[in-house]
Structure formats: structure tokens, C-alpha cells
XYZ file of C-alpha atoms in Angstrom:
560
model
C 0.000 0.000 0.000
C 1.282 3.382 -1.049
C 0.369 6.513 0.721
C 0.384 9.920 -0.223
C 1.834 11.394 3.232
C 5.131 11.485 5.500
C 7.347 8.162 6.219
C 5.406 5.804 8.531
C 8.355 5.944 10.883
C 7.768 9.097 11.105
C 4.073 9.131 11.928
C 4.348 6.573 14.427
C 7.227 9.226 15.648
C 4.612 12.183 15.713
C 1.997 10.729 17.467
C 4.352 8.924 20.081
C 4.108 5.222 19.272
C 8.168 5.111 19.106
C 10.904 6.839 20.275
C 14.017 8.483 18.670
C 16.106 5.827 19.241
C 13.651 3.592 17.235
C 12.911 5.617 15.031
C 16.609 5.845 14.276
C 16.933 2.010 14.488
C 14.001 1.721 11.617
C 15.816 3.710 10.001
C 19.379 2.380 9.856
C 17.103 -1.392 9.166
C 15.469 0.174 5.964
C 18.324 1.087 4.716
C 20.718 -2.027 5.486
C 17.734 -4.449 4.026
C 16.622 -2.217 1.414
C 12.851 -3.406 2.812
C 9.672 -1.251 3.573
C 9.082 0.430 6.858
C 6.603 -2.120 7.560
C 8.291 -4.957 7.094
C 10.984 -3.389 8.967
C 9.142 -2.330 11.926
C 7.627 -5.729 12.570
C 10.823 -7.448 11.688
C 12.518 -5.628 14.550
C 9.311 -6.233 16.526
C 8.706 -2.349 17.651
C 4.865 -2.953 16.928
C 2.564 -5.239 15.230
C 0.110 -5.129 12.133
C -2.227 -3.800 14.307
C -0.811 -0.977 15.932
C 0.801 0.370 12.675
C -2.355 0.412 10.597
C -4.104 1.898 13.427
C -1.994 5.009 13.819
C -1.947 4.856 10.084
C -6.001 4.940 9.991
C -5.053 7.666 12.710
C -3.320 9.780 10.864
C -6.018 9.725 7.561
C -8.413 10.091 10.174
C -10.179 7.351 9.415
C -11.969 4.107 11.495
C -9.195 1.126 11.681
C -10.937 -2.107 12.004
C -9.184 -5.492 13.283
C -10.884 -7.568 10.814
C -9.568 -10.563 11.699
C -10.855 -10.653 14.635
C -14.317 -9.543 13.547
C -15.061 -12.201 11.344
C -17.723 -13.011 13.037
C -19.929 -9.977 12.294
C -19.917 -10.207 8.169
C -23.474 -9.005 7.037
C -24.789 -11.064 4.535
C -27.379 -8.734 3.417
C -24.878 -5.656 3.448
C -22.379 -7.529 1.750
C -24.812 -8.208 -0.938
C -25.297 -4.426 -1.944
C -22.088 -4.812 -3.942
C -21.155 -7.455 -6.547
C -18.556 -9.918 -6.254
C -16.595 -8.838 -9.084
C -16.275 -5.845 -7.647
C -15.489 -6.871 -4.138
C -12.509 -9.206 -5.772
C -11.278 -6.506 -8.225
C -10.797 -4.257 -6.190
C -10.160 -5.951 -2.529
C -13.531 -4.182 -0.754
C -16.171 -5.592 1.367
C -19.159 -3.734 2.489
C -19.327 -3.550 6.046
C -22.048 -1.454 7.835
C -25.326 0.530 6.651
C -26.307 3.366 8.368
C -29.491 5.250 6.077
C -27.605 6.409 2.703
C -23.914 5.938 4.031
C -21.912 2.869 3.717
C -19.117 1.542 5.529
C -16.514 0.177 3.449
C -13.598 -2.406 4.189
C -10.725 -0.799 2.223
C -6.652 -1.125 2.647
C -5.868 2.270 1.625
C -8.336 4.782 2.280
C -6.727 6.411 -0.216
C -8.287 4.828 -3.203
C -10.452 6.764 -4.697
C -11.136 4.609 -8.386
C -12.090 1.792 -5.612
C -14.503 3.748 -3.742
C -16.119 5.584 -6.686
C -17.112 1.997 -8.038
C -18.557 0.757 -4.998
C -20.549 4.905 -4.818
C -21.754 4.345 -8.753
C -22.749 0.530 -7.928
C -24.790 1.594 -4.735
C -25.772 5.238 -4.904
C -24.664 5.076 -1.217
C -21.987 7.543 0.497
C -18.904 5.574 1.093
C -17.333 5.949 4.221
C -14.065 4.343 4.130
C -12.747 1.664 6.873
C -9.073 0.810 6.985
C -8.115 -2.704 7.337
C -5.169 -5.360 7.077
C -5.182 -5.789 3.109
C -3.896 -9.573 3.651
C -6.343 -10.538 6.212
C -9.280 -8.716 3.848
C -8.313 -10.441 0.884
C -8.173 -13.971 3.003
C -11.913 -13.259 4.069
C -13.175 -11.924 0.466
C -11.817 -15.415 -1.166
C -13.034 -16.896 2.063
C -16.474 -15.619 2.505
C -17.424 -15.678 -0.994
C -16.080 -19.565 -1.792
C -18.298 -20.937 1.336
C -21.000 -19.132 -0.557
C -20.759 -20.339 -3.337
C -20.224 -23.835 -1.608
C -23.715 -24.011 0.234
C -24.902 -22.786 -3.080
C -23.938 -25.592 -5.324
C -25.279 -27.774 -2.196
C -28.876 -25.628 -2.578
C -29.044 -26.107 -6.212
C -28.236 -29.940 -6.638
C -30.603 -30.440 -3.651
C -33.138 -28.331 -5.862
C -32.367 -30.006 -9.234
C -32.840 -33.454 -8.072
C -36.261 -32.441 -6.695
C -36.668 -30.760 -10.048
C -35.351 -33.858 -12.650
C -37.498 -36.580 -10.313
C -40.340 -34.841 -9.330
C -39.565 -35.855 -5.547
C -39.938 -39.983 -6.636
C -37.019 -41.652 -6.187
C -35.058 -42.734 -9.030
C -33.181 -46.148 -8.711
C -30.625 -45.866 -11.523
C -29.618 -42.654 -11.022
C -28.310 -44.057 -7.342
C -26.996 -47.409 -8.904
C -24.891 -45.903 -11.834
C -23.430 -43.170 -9.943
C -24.494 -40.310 -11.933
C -26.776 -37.207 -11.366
C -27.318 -34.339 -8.935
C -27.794 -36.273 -6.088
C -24.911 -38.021 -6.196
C -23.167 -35.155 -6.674
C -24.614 -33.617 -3.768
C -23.701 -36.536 -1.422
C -20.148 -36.611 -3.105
C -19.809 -32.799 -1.990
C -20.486 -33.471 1.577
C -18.395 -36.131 1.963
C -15.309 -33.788 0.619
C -16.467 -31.174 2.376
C -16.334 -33.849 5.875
C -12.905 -34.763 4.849
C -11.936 -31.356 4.021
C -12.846 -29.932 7.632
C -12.093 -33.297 9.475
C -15.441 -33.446 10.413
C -16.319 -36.414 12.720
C -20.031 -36.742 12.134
C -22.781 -35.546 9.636
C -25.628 -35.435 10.332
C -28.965 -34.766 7.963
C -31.938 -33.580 9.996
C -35.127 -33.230 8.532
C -37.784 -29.985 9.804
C -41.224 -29.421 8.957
C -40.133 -26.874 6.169
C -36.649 -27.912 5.250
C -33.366 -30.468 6.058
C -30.995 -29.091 8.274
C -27.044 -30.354 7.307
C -24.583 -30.187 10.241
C -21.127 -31.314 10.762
C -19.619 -32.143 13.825
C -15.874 -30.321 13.971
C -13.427 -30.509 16.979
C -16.540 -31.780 19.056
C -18.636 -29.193 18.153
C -21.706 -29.199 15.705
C -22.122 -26.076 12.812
C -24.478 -25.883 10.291
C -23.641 -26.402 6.929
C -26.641 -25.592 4.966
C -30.573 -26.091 4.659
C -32.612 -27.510 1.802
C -35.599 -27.808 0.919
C -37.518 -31.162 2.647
C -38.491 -32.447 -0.888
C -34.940 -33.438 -1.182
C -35.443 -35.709 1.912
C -36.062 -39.137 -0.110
C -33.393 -38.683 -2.661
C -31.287 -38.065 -0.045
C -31.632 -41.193 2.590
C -32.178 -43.457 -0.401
C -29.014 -42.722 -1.705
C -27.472 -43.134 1.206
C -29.281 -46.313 2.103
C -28.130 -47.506 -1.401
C -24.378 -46.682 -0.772
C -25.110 -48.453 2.806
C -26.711 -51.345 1.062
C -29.816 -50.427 3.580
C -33.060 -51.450 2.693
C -34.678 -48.542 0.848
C -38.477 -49.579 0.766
C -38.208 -49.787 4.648
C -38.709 -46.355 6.588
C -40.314 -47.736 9.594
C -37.663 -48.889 11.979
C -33.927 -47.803 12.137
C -31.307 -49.080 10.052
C -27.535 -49.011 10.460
C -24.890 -49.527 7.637
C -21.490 -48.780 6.388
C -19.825 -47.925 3.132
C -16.272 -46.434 1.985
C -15.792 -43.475 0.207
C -12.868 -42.502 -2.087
C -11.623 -39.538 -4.023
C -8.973 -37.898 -5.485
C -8.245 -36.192 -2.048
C -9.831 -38.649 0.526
C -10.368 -42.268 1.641
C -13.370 -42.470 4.017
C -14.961 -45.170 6.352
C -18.778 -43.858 6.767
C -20.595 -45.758 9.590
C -24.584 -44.979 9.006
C -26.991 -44.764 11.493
C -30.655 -44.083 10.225
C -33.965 -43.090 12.218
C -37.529 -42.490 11.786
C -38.614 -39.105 13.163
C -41.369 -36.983 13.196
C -40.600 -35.832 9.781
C -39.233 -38.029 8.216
C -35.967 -40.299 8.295
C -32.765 -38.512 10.160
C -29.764 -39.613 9.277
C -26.259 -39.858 10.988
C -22.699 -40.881 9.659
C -20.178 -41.282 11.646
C -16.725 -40.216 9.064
C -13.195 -42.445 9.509
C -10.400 -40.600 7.511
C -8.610 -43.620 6.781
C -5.769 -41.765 5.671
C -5.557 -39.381 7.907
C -5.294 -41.605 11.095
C -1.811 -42.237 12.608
C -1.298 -44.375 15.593
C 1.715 -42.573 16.843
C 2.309 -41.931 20.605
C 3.839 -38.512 19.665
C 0.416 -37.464 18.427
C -1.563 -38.514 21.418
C -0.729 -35.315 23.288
C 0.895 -37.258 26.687
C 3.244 -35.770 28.457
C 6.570 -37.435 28.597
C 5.425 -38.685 32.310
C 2.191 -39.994 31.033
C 3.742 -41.542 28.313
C 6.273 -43.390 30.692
C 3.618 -44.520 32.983
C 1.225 -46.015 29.828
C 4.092 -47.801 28.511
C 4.668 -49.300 31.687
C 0.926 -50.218 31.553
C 1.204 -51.977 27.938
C 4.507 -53.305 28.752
C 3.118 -56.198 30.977
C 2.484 -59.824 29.965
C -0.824 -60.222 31.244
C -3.554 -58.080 33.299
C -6.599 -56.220 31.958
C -6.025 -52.625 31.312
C -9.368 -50.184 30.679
C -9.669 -47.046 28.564
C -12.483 -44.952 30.130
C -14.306 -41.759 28.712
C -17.986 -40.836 27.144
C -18.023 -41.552 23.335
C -15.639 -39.171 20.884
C -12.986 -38.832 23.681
C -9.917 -40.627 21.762
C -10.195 -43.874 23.621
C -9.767 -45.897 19.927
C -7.109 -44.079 19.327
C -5.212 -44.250 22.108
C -5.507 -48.322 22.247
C -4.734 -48.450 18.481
C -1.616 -46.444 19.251
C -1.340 -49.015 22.174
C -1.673 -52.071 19.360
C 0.930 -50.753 17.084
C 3.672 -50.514 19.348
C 2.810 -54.098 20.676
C 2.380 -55.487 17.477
C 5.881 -57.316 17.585
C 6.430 -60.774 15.587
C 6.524 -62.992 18.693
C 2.731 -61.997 20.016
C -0.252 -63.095 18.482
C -2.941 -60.145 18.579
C -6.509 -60.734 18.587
C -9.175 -57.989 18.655
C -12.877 -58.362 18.734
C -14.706 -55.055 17.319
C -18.284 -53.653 16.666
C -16.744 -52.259 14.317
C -13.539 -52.637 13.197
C -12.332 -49.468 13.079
C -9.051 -49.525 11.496
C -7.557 -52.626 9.867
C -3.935 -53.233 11.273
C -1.565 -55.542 9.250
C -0.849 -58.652 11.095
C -3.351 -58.883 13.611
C -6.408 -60.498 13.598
C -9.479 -58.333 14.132
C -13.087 -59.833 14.355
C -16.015 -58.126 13.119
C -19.145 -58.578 15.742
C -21.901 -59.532 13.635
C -24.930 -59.890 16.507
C -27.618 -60.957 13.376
C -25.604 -64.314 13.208
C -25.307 -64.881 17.103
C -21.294 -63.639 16.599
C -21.334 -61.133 19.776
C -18.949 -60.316 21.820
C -18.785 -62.892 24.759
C -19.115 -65.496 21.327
C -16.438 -64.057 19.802
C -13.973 -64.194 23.221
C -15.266 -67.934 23.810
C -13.669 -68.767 20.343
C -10.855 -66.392 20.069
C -9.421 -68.311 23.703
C -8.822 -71.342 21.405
C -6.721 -69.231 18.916
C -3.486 -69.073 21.713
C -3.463 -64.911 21.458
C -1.011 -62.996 23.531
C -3.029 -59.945 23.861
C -6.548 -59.479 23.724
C -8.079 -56.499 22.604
C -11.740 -55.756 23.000
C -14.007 -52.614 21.492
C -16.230 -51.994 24.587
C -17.250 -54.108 27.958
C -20.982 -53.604 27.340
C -22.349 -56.326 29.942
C -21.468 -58.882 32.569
C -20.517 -61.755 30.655
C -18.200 -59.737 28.511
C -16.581 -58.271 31.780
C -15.879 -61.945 33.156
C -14.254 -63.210 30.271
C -12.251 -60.526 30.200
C -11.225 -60.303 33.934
C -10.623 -64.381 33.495
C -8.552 -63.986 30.361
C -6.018 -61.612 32.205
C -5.820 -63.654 35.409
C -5.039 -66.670 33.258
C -2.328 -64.997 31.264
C -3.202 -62.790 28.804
C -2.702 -59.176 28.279
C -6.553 -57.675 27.824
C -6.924 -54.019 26.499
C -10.628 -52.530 26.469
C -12.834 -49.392 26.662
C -15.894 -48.566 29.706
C -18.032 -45.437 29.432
C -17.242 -44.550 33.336
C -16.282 -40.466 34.447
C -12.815 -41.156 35.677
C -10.523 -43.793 36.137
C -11.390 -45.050 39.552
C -15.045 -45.498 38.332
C -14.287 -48.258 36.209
C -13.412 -50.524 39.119
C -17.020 -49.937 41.133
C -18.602 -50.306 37.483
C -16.772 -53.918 36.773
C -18.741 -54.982 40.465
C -21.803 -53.503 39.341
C -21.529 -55.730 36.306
C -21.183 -58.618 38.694
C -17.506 -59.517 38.856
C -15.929 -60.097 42.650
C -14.232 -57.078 43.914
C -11.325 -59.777 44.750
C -11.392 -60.810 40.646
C -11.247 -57.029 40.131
C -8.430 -56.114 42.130
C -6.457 -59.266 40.797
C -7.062 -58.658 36.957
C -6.736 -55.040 36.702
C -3.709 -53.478 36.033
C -4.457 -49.779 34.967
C -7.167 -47.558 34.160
C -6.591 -44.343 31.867
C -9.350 -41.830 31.877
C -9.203 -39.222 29.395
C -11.026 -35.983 27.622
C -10.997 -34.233 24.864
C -10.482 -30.272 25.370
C -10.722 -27.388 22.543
C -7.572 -25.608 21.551
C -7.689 -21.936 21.973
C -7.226 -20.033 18.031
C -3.610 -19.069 18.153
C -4.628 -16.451 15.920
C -7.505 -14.956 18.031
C -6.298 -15.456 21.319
C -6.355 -12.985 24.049
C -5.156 -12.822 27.860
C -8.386 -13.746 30.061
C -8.239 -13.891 34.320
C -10.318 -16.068 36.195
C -13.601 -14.692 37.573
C -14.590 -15.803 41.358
C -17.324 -18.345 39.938
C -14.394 -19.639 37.673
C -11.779 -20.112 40.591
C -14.581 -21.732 42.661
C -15.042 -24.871 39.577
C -10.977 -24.764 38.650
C -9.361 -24.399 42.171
C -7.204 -21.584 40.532
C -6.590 -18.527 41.994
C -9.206 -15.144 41.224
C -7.269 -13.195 38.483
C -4.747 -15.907 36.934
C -3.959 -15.250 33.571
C -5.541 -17.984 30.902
C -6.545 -17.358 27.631
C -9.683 -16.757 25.574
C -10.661 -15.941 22.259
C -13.361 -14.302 20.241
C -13.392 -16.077 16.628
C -11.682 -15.296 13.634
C -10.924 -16.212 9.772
C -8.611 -19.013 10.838
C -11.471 -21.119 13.719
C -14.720 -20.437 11.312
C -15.233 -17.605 14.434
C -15.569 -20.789 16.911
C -12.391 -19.363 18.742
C -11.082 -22.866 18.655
C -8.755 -24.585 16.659
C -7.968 -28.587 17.200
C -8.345 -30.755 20.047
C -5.781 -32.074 22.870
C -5.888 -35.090 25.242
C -5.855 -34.913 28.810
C -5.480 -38.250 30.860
C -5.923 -39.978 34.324
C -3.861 -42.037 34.864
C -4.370 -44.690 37.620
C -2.035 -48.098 38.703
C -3.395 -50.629 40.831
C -1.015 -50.959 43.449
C -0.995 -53.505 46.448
C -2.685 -50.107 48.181
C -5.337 -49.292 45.911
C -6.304 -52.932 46.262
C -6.819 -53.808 49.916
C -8.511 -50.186 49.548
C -11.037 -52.123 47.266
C -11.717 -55.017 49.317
C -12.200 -52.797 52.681
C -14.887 -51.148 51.001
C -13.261 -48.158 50.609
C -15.717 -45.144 49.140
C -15.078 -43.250 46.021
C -13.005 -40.170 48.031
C -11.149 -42.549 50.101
C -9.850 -44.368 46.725
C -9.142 -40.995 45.041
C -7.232 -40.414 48.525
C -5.334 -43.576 48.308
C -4.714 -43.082 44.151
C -2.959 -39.229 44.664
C -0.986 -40.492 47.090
C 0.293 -43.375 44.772
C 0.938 -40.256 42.521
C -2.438 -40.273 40.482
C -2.750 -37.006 38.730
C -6.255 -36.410 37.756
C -8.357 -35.007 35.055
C -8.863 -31.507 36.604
C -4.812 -31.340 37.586
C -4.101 -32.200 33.778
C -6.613 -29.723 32.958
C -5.106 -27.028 35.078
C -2.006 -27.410 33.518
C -3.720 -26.802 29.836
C -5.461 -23.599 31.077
C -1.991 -22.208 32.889
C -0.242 -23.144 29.576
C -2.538 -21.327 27.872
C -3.634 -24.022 25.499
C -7.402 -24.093 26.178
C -10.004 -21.881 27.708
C -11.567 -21.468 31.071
C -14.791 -22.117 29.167
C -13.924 -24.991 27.444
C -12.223 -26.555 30.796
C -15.611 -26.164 32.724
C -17.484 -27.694 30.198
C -15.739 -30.642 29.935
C -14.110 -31.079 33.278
C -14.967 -29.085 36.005
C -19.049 -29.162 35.498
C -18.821 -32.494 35.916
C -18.988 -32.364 39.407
């Protein structure tokens, strides 16, 4: 950006953002590097983007906008009073309307061929609004490509209502060709594209309603029109080899997706409702998974103490959390590193999630009698090393389990249960003997999920008193927040970490167990065998600044 006034050095000079000496220093940089002043004066880290357009905006007395940061607050409608083209050509985005005057997101204020379009395409005084030309050119391309996105989405849902009359056409769905397929196509790149971990298709009394489920949180993709409804499960019920005539009772599937840019695992789940058939898919990336203990977020101390879990020839060891915590993935990353030559590795899943080369997995199949407790009785004959099972869902489940670890084998499973000392009273509530408990166990991990904070929208935020009463931390530490931007979608989150709980049965915890010991007086015991739980691991992430006070008492700390 070129402007027609004094040396920004020596604006930011005048109105006292630097000193002499800096100003000096700029200088003698500029002139060594041959660069802008800029470039120069973020270089040498005298101010940011920020602070030099806003004493630039200053000085053409003008309004200076962080737009980054106010993502969030795009108008569709004012946005809309000025074409694309125009927006693109000449890097511009309407902003704010206030009776004949418009607000106008503009670099240089300066410009006055780009302002005179925008005044001859609206009839509208333009009041121009300085901004970061980068970040405004990121959220033109940005805005106007997600628009165009739910568009196309909008359109094929309306042409296949328009080229079958809202009947469902068979051979469109078996030869692969025509809108609707298209339209299913573009939300499954659009799932791989975001990492989405669900979609889900919800049908209203007026229209469907298309979400996607992104770092554990659900936004809405787009709606279409409910005469699209049909076409849509039917396709999907096609892909899921579902049956299609049935619409009565629920129906679960699976299929595998592949394009040029993904490889997905879709697990279906569909359900009569009120208006018509809902439909859920759970997405697998099966390229995008790595079972790598330097992505599972441990710290090198946690990371010690699971390996030391794993590490043992026999004993049942239990992955605990509520469903979309990581639990898979932290026993697959558990199975790779034991996958040696001399073990024999038998899993039994509903589903199999992930195939793994050399060990064998078995697919539950409960229409054929092939459930879980079947599955162990047969797998017992098959001389496996370690056992690995999807989920304890009932008693008889739990007792093979517990007897296949006291007799030998090393048994790795999952339990829904709040925290690690949980799963012990839940394996007695399932009806094993505290005594066969205590004797099979060898671990328990317990772990979350938690929402990164946006790197790029992150800001300094201290605890409140009704946040130090749920965290334990003190009024007025320092965390961090954010408020949305370009980068999150304006969630103010970007990615996901694990926290864990780790927990070792010692000789302690054990005759704890068979006194009778409550809940506290095991999490009493546990810390002093060195347990650190959920909430410390949390603390540590909100100190750290890695996730947000919010976030934390969501998943942690409103638990109690």
C-alpha cells in the first residue's frame, strides 16, 4: 500500500508510538535491508500489524478495524449491496449501513477509483474503513467460496427435486451419476476437508438441516428444501446397502468413500422421526489416522507410565471416557507398538475401526449370534497374547475378560465410566468379585478431549470468582480466551488435545477395594500413589494457555 503522506516511521514518531532511538533504528534497518518500513518495523518487533495500521487509519483520520478478529460480524445482506466482481477486483467488502452511508472495508483509504465503483454501484456515500489488506483479501476469497459452496449444495438439492419430481429414481443411485450423487459426493469432501467427525442430515417441517460435527462441536452447513429428503436417505441407504423400501424402523450400515483427495470409512446410522428419516454418519479418515504416541498429546510422564501399563504380559487394562474422547485411538496407538512378531494379537470389534496388518481383528456380527462374549469364547482357542476388546458392554463380557487376564493374557478394552477409579465400582456392578477385580486389573486411563484456543484470536483472560470456585485456581490468573476469527470459522477454537488420568493398581489401591473403601477414600489412596487427575491435567492446559476457562468447565470441572 502506497500513501500519499510522511514516512510511517515518522508518523508513528509524531503521534508517540516510538521513540528516537527507534525511530533511528528503523531507520538504519530500511536502509541495510533495502525493505519497507513495515516490514521493517515488525521485523525488529517495535509494533505489530495492528498498531501500525491503526496510527496509520489515525493519521487519515479514518476508522481502523481489526478484521480478523471480527469475522464473526460479516453481514450477509450488506455484503450483498455490492457485486462480487467488484469486491474481488478491487479488494472491498461492504461492512455497515447506516441510512444512505456505507461503511466500506478498504486497505488504503486512499483509493479513490475503488470507492467511486462501490458509490456508482450503490448510490450510497462511502465511508471508508481501513483494514489489514492480507487478512481482507483472506476473508473476500473466504467468505465468498463458502457461498458459493452451500450454493452448489442448494441447487443440486433443488435439481434433483426438479429432474425426479420428488420420486425416487433407482438408476440414477446405482450408476453413480446425477445431482444427487453429486450432492452426497460434496459433503463427503467437504467432511474430509474440515475433518469433520459426524454428519448429520436432519429433517424440519419446512426444510433439512445439514450439520457437521468439527473438533466436538456441531455447525451448520446448509438447509434444503424437505423435498430433497427421499433422494437423499435413499441414496445413502443404497451406498449403505440399507433397505430402501423400509422407513419404519432404524437401520444401520457402512460404506467407503474414495476420491482424489480422501479415503473415508462412513458408519450410518438411520432413524424415523417426526418428519421423516434422520440420518447420521459417523466419518473415519482412513488416511488421515496415525497411531503414533507422539500425536496422542501425553506428556513425557504420562507416556512413561502407559508404557509401563502396555509393557506387561498379562492383566486387563481399561480405557475410560464418554463416546468421541480418543479412547480408539489411544488403544490403536497401544496395538501398534505391541504389534511385535513374537505376540499373536486378537481384537474383537463392533466395528472394526481400522484394519492393522498382522493382527487379527473380528467383526461382531450380533444378526448371526457372533457377539462379543461369542467371539472371546472362540478367540481363547486361537493361543493370542493380547486381547483387545471394542467396549465391555455387559457382565458376561466383563468376566471373560477379567478371566482372560488372570489366566495370562494381556486384555486391552474401553468402559463409558467419568474417571478412572469409576471403572473398578462399574466392573462390580456388572457382577464380577471385587477380589477378581483387584487381581485382573492393572491400569485404568481416563481421558477428555479439550478445545484448543485459536492461536490467531487469542487474548489474555483472568479467572472470575465463579471460575476459581469450579478450577481451584486462583481469582485473576492469567488464561486465555478468544473471540473467533478467519482461521477457527469464528468458533475461537482450533484442534483438540488429550488430557489423561492415569491410575495403577497398586498392592494399596487394592486392599482399599476389598475394605470397602468409598469413592473419596480411593481418590485419597490413588494421589498419594501419585495419580494425577483429570482436573490437575486440565489445570495445567489452562496455565499453559492451550485451552479456555470455558472450554475446561465444560468438559471437566461441570462435571462435578
Amino acid at each position: 500500500m502506497k500513501l500519499s503522506f510522511n514516512r510511517l516511521e515518522d508518523i508513528l514518531l509524531s503521534q508517540g508510538c516510538i521513540n528516537k532511538e527507534q525511530h533511528a533504528q528503523i531507520r538504519s534497518y530500511i536502509m541495510q535491508n533495502k525493505i519497507s518500513s513495515t516490514v521493517a518495523i515488525t521485523e525488529l518487533k517495535i509494533m505489530d500489524l495492528n498498531g501500525i495500521y491503526r496510527a496509520i487509519a489515525k493519521a487519515l483520520d479514518v476508522e481502523y478495524i481489526p478484521i480478523a478478529d471480527n469475522y464473526g460480524n460479516l453481514n450477509e445482506k450488506v455484503i450483498s449491496l455490492v457485486s462480487e466482481n467488484i469486491c474481488r477486483a478491487f479488494c472491498v467488502l461492504p461492512w455497515e449501513v447506516n441510512g444512505n452511508e456505507l461503511k466500506l472495508l478498504i486497505e488504503n483509504p486512499q483509493n479513490k477509483a475503488a470507492i467511486k465503483e462501490v458509490q456508482d454501484f450503490t448510490g450510497k456515500k462511502i465511508i471508508p474503513v481501513m483494514v489489514i489488506g492480507k487478512q481482507l483479501k483472506s476473508i473476500i476469497d473466504h467468505y465468498f467460496n463458502s457461498k458459493h459452496e452451500k450454493e452448489k449444495i442448494m441447487s443440486l438439492a433443488n435439481r434433483t427435486i426438479e429432474s425426479t419430481g420428488g420420486a425416487i429414481i433407482q438408476e440414477t443411485f446405482a450408476d453413480g451419476t446425477g445431482p444427487i450423487v453429486e450432492f452426497i459426493n460434496m459433503l463427503l469432501d467437504r467432511a474430509a476437508a474440515t475433518k469433520a467427525s459426524d454428519i448429520h442430515i436432519k429433517p424440519n417441517e419446512k426444510d433439512i438441516r445439514i450439520r457437521m460435527r468439527i473438533d466436538g462441536e456441531l455447525r451448520e452447513i446448509a438447509r434444503v428444501e424437505s423435498a430433497a429428503l427421499n433422494n437423499i436417505i435413499s441414496r445413502i441407504k443404497v451406498l449403505s446397502n440399507l433397505n430402501i423400501a423400509e422407513k419404519r424402523i432404524p437401520q444401520d450400515g457402512a460404506f467407503t468413500y474414495r476420491s482424489k483427495d480422501c479415503f473415508l470409512e462412513l458408519r450410518v446410522s438411520i432413524l424415523p422421526s417426526l418428519f421423516g428419516e434422520s440420518c447420521v454418519m459417523r466419518v473415519i479418515d482412513k488416511c488421515g489416522v496415525e497411531y503414533d504416541f507422539s500425536l496422542l498429546g501425553m506428556s513425557a510422564e504420562d507416556e512413561k507410565i502407559f508404557r509401563k501399563m502396555i509393557e506387561r504380559p498379562d492383566g486387563l487394562i481399561l480405557v475410560t471416557g464418554p463416546t468421541g474422547s480418543g479412547k480408539s485411538t489411544t488403544l490403536y496407538t497401544a496395538l501398534r507398538e505391541l504389534n511385535k512378531p513374537n505376540v499373536n494379537i486378537i481384537t474383537v470389534e463392533d466395528p472394526v475401526e481400522s484394519p492393522m496388518p498382522d493382527i487379527n481383528q473380528v467383526q461382531v456380527n450380533s444378526q448371526v449370534g457372533l457377539d462379543f462374549a461369542a467371539a472371546l469364547r472362540s478367540i481363547l482357542r486361537h493361543d493370542p497374547d493380547i486381547i483387545f476388546i471394542g467396549e465391555i458392554r455387559d457382565g458376561e463380557t466383563a468376566q471373560i475378560a477379567v478371566r482372560s487376564s488372570i489366566t495370562g493374557h494381556l486384555v486391552l478394552s474401553t468402559l463409558h465410566t467419568n474417571d478412572a477409579l469409576s471403572a473398578v465400582m462399574r466392573l462390580a456392578d456388572m457382577g464380577i468379585e471385587k477380589y477378581l477385580v483387584t487381581s485382573a486389573l492393572s491400569g485404568v486411563v481416563a481421558q477428555r478431549l479439550l478445545k484448543r484456543v485459536c492461536p490467531e484470536c487469542s487474548k489474555d483472560h483472568l479467572i472470575t470468582e465463579a471460575e476459581a470456585e469450579m478450577t481451584g485456581l486462583p481469582v485473576g490468573t492469567v488464561t486465555k480466551t478468544s473471540k473467533g476469527c478467519l482461521s477457527c470459522g469464528n468458533t475461537g477454537y482450533s484442534g483438540r488435545i488429550a488430557i489423561y488420568e492415569f491410575v495403577i493398581v497398586t498392592k494399596e489401591l487394592r486392599k482399599a477395594v476389598l475394605s470397602g473403601a468409598t469413592m473419596d477414600e480411593l481418590q485419597e489412596v490413588a494421589k498419594k500413589q501419585g495419580m494425577i487427575s483429570l482436573k490437575d491435567s486440565c489445570k495445567e492446559l489452562l496455565l499453559n494457555g492451550i485451552t479456555s476457562c470455558k472450554e475446561a468447565i465444560r468438559v471437566i470441572y461441570a462435571k462435578e
